[in-house]
mmCIF file of C-alpha atoms in Angstrom:
data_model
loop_
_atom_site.group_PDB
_atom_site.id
_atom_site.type_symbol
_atom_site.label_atom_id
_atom_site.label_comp_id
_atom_site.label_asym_id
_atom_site.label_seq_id
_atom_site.Cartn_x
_atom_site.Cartn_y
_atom_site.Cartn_z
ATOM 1 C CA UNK A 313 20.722 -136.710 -20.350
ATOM 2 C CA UNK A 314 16.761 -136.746 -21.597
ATOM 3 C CA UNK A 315 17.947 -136.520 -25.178
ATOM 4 C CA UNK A 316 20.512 -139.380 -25.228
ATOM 5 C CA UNK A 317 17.771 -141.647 -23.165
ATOM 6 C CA UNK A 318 15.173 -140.747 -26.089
ATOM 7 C CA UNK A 319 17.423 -140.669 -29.080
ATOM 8 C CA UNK A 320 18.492 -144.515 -27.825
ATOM 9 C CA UNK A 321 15.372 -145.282 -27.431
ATOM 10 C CA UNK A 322 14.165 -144.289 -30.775
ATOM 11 C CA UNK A 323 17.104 -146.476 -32.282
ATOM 12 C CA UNK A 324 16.114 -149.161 -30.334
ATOM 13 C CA UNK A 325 12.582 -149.162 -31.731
ATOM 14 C CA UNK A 326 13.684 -148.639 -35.131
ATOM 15 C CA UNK A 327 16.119 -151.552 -34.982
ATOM 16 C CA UNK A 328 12.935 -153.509 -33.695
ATOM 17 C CA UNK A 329 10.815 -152.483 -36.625
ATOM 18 C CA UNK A 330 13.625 -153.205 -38.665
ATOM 19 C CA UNK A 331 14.245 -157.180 -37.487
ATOM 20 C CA UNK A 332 10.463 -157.286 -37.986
ATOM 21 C CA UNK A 333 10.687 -156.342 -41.530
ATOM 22 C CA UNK A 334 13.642 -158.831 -42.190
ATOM 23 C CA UNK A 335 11.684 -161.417 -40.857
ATOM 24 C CA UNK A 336 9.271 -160.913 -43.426
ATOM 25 C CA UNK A 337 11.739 -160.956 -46.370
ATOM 26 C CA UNK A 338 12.083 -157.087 -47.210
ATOM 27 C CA UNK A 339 15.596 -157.381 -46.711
ATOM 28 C CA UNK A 340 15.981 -153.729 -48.828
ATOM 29 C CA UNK A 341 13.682 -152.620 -46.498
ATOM 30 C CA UNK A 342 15.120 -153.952 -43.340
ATOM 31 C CA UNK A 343 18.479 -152.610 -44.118
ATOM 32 C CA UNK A 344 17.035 -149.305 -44.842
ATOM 33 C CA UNK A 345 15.278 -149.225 -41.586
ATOM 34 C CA UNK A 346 18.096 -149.944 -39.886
ATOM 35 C CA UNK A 347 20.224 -147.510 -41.148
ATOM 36 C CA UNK A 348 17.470 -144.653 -40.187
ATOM 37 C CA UNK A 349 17.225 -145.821 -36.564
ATOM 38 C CA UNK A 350 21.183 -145.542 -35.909
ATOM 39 C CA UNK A 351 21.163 -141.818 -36.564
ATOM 40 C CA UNK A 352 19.790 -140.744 -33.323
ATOM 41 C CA UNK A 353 22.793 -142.471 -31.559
ATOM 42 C CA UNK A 354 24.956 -141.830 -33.835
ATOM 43 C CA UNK A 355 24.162 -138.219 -33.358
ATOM 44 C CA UNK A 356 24.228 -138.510 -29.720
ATOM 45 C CA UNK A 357 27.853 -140.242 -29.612
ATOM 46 C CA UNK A 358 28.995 -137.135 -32.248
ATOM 47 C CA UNK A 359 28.204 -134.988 -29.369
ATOM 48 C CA UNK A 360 25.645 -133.134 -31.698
ATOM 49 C CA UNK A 361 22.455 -133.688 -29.506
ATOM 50 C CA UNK A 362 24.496 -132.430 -26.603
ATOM 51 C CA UNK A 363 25.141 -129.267 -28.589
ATOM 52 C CA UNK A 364 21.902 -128.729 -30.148
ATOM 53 C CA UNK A 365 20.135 -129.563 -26.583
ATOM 54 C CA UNK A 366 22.688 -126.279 -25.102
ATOM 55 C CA UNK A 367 21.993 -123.874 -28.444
ATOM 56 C CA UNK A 368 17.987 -124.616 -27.687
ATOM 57 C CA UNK A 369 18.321 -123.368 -24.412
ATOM 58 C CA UNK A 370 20.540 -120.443 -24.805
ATOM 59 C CA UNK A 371 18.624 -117.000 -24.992
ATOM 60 C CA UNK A 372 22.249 -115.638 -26.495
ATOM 61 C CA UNK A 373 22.032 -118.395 -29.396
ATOM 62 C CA UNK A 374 18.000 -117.514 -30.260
ATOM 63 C CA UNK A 375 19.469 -113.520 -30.215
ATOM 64 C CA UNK A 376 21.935 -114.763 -33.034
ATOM 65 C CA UNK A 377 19.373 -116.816 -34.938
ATOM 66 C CA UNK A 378 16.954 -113.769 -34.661
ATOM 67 C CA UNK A 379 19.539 -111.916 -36.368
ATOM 68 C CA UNK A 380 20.231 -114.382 -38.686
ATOM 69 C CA UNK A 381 16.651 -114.001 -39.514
ATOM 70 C CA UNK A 382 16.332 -110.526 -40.135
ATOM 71 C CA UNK A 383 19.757 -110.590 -42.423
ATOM 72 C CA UNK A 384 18.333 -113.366 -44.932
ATOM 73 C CA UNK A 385 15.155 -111.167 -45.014
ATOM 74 C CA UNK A 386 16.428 -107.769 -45.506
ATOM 75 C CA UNK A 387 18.713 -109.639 -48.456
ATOM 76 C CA UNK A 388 16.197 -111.583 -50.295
ATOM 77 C CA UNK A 389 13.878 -108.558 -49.474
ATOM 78 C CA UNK A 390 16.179 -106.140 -51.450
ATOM 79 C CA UNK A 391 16.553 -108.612 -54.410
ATOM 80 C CA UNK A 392 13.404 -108.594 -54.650
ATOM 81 C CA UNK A 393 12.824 -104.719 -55.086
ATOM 82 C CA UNK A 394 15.686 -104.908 -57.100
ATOM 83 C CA UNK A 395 14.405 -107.486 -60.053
ATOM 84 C CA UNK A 396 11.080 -105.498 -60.023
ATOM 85 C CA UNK A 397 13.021 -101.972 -60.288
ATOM 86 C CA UNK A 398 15.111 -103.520 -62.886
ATOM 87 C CA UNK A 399 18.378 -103.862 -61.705
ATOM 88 C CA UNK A 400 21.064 -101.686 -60.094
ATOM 89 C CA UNK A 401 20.926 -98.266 -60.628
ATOM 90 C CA UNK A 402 24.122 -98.093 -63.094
ATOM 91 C CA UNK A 403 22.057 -100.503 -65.352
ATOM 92 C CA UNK A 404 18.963 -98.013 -65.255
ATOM 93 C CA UNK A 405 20.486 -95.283 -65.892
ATOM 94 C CA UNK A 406 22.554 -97.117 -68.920
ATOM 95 C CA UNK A 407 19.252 -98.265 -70.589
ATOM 96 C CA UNK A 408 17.839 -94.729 -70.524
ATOM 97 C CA UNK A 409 20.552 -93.515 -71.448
ATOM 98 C CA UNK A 410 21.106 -95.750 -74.830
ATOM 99 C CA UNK A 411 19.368 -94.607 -77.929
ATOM 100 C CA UNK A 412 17.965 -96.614 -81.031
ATOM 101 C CA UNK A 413 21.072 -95.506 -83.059
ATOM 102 C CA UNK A 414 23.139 -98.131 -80.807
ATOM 103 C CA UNK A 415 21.371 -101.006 -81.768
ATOM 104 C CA UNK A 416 22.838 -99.829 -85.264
ATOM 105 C CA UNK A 417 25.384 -102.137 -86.432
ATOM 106 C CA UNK A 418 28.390 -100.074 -87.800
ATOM 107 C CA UNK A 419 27.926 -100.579 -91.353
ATOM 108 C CA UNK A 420 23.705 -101.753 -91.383
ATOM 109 C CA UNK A 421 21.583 -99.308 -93.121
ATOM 110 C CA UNK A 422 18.631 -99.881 -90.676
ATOM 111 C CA UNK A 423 18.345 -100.306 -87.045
ATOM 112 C CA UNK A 424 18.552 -104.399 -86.399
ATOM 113 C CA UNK A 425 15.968 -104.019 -83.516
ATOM 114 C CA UNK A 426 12.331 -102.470 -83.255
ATOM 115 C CA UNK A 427 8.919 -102.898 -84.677
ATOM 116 C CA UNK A 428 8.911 -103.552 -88.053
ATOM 117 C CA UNK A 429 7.123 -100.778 -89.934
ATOM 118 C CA UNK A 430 4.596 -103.280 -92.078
ATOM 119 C CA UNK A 431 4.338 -107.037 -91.678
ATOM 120 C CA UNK A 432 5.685 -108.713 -94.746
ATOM 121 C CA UNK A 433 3.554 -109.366 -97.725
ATOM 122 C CA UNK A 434 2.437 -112.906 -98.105
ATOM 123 C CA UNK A 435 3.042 -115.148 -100.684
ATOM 124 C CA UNK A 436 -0.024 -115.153 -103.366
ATOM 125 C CA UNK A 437 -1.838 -118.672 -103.047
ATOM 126 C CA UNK A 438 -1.606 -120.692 -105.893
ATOM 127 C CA UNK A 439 -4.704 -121.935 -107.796
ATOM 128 C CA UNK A 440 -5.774 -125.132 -106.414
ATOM 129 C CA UNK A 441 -4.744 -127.670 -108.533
ATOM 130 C CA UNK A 442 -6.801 -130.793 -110.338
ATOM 131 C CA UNK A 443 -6.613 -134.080 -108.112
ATOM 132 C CA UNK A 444 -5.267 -135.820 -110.979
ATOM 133 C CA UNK A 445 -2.307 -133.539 -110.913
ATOM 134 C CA UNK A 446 -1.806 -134.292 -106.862
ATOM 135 C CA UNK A 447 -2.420 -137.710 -107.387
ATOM 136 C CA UNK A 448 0.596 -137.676 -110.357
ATOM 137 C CA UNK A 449 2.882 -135.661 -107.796
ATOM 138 C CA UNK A 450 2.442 -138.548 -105.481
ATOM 139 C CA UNK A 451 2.844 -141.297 -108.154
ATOM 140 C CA UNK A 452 6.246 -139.542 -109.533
ATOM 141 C CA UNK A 453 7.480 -139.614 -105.707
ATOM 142 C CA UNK A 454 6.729 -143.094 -105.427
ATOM 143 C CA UNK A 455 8.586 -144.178 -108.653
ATOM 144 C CA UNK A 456 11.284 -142.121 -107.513
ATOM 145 C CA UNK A 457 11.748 -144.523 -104.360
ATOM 146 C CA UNK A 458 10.755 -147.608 -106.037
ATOM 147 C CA UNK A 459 7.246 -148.165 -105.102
#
């Protein structure tokens, strides 16, 4: 009975604030208002306040949220050590149990994965070159694209 007399009271207010606004010309803003204030007795008409007012003072329904609780811990708890261990134990035991020779492609010659024995030689610069000679590589682009 508290709950519907406050919930209608809130609307009431925010239908107040809401005229307020329109008179002002923030019509979006009015509207918008508006629409927040009729949730409370919309609520309370669904029966949902009535509900939630019975759950809150149930010690049977805070035993079932408690336990609730503890299940979404214990889960996200174990996912947790999970990703840190590395996944399920069928997957550990299959990654220590591979070898190098499986990343072998059937006909390859070398293993496709795993440190490379020697980075690759660079490329030897080239000399620098004149500025004439950059400025001709520029000038043959140019006359290339009819500049």
């Amino acid at each position: 009975m508290i709950a519907e007399t406050v919930c209608s009271a809130v609307s009431a207010a925010g239908l107040g604030i809401a005229a307020v606004t329109a008179y002002r010309k923030r019509f979006l803003s009015a509207a918008r208002i508006a629409a927040y204030a009729l949730v409370p007795v919309g609520l309370v008409m669904t029966g949902i306040v009535g509900w939630v007012a019975d759950t809150a003072f149930s010690p049977m329904a805070w035993a079932g949220f408690v336990l609730l609780g503890g299940a979404w811990l214990m889960f996200t708890g174990t996912r947790a050590v999970e990703r840190r261990r590395g996944g399920t134990r069928k997957e550990r035991r299959a990654a220590r149990g591979s070898t190098k020779q499986d990343a072998v492609a059937p006909a390859a010659s070398a293993p496709s994965l795993g440190p490379a024995k020697r980075p690759a030689a660079r490329p030897a610069a080239a000399p620098r070159a004149q500025s004439g000679d950059d400025f001709s590589d520029i000038e043959a682009i140019l006359k290339k694209h009819g500049i």
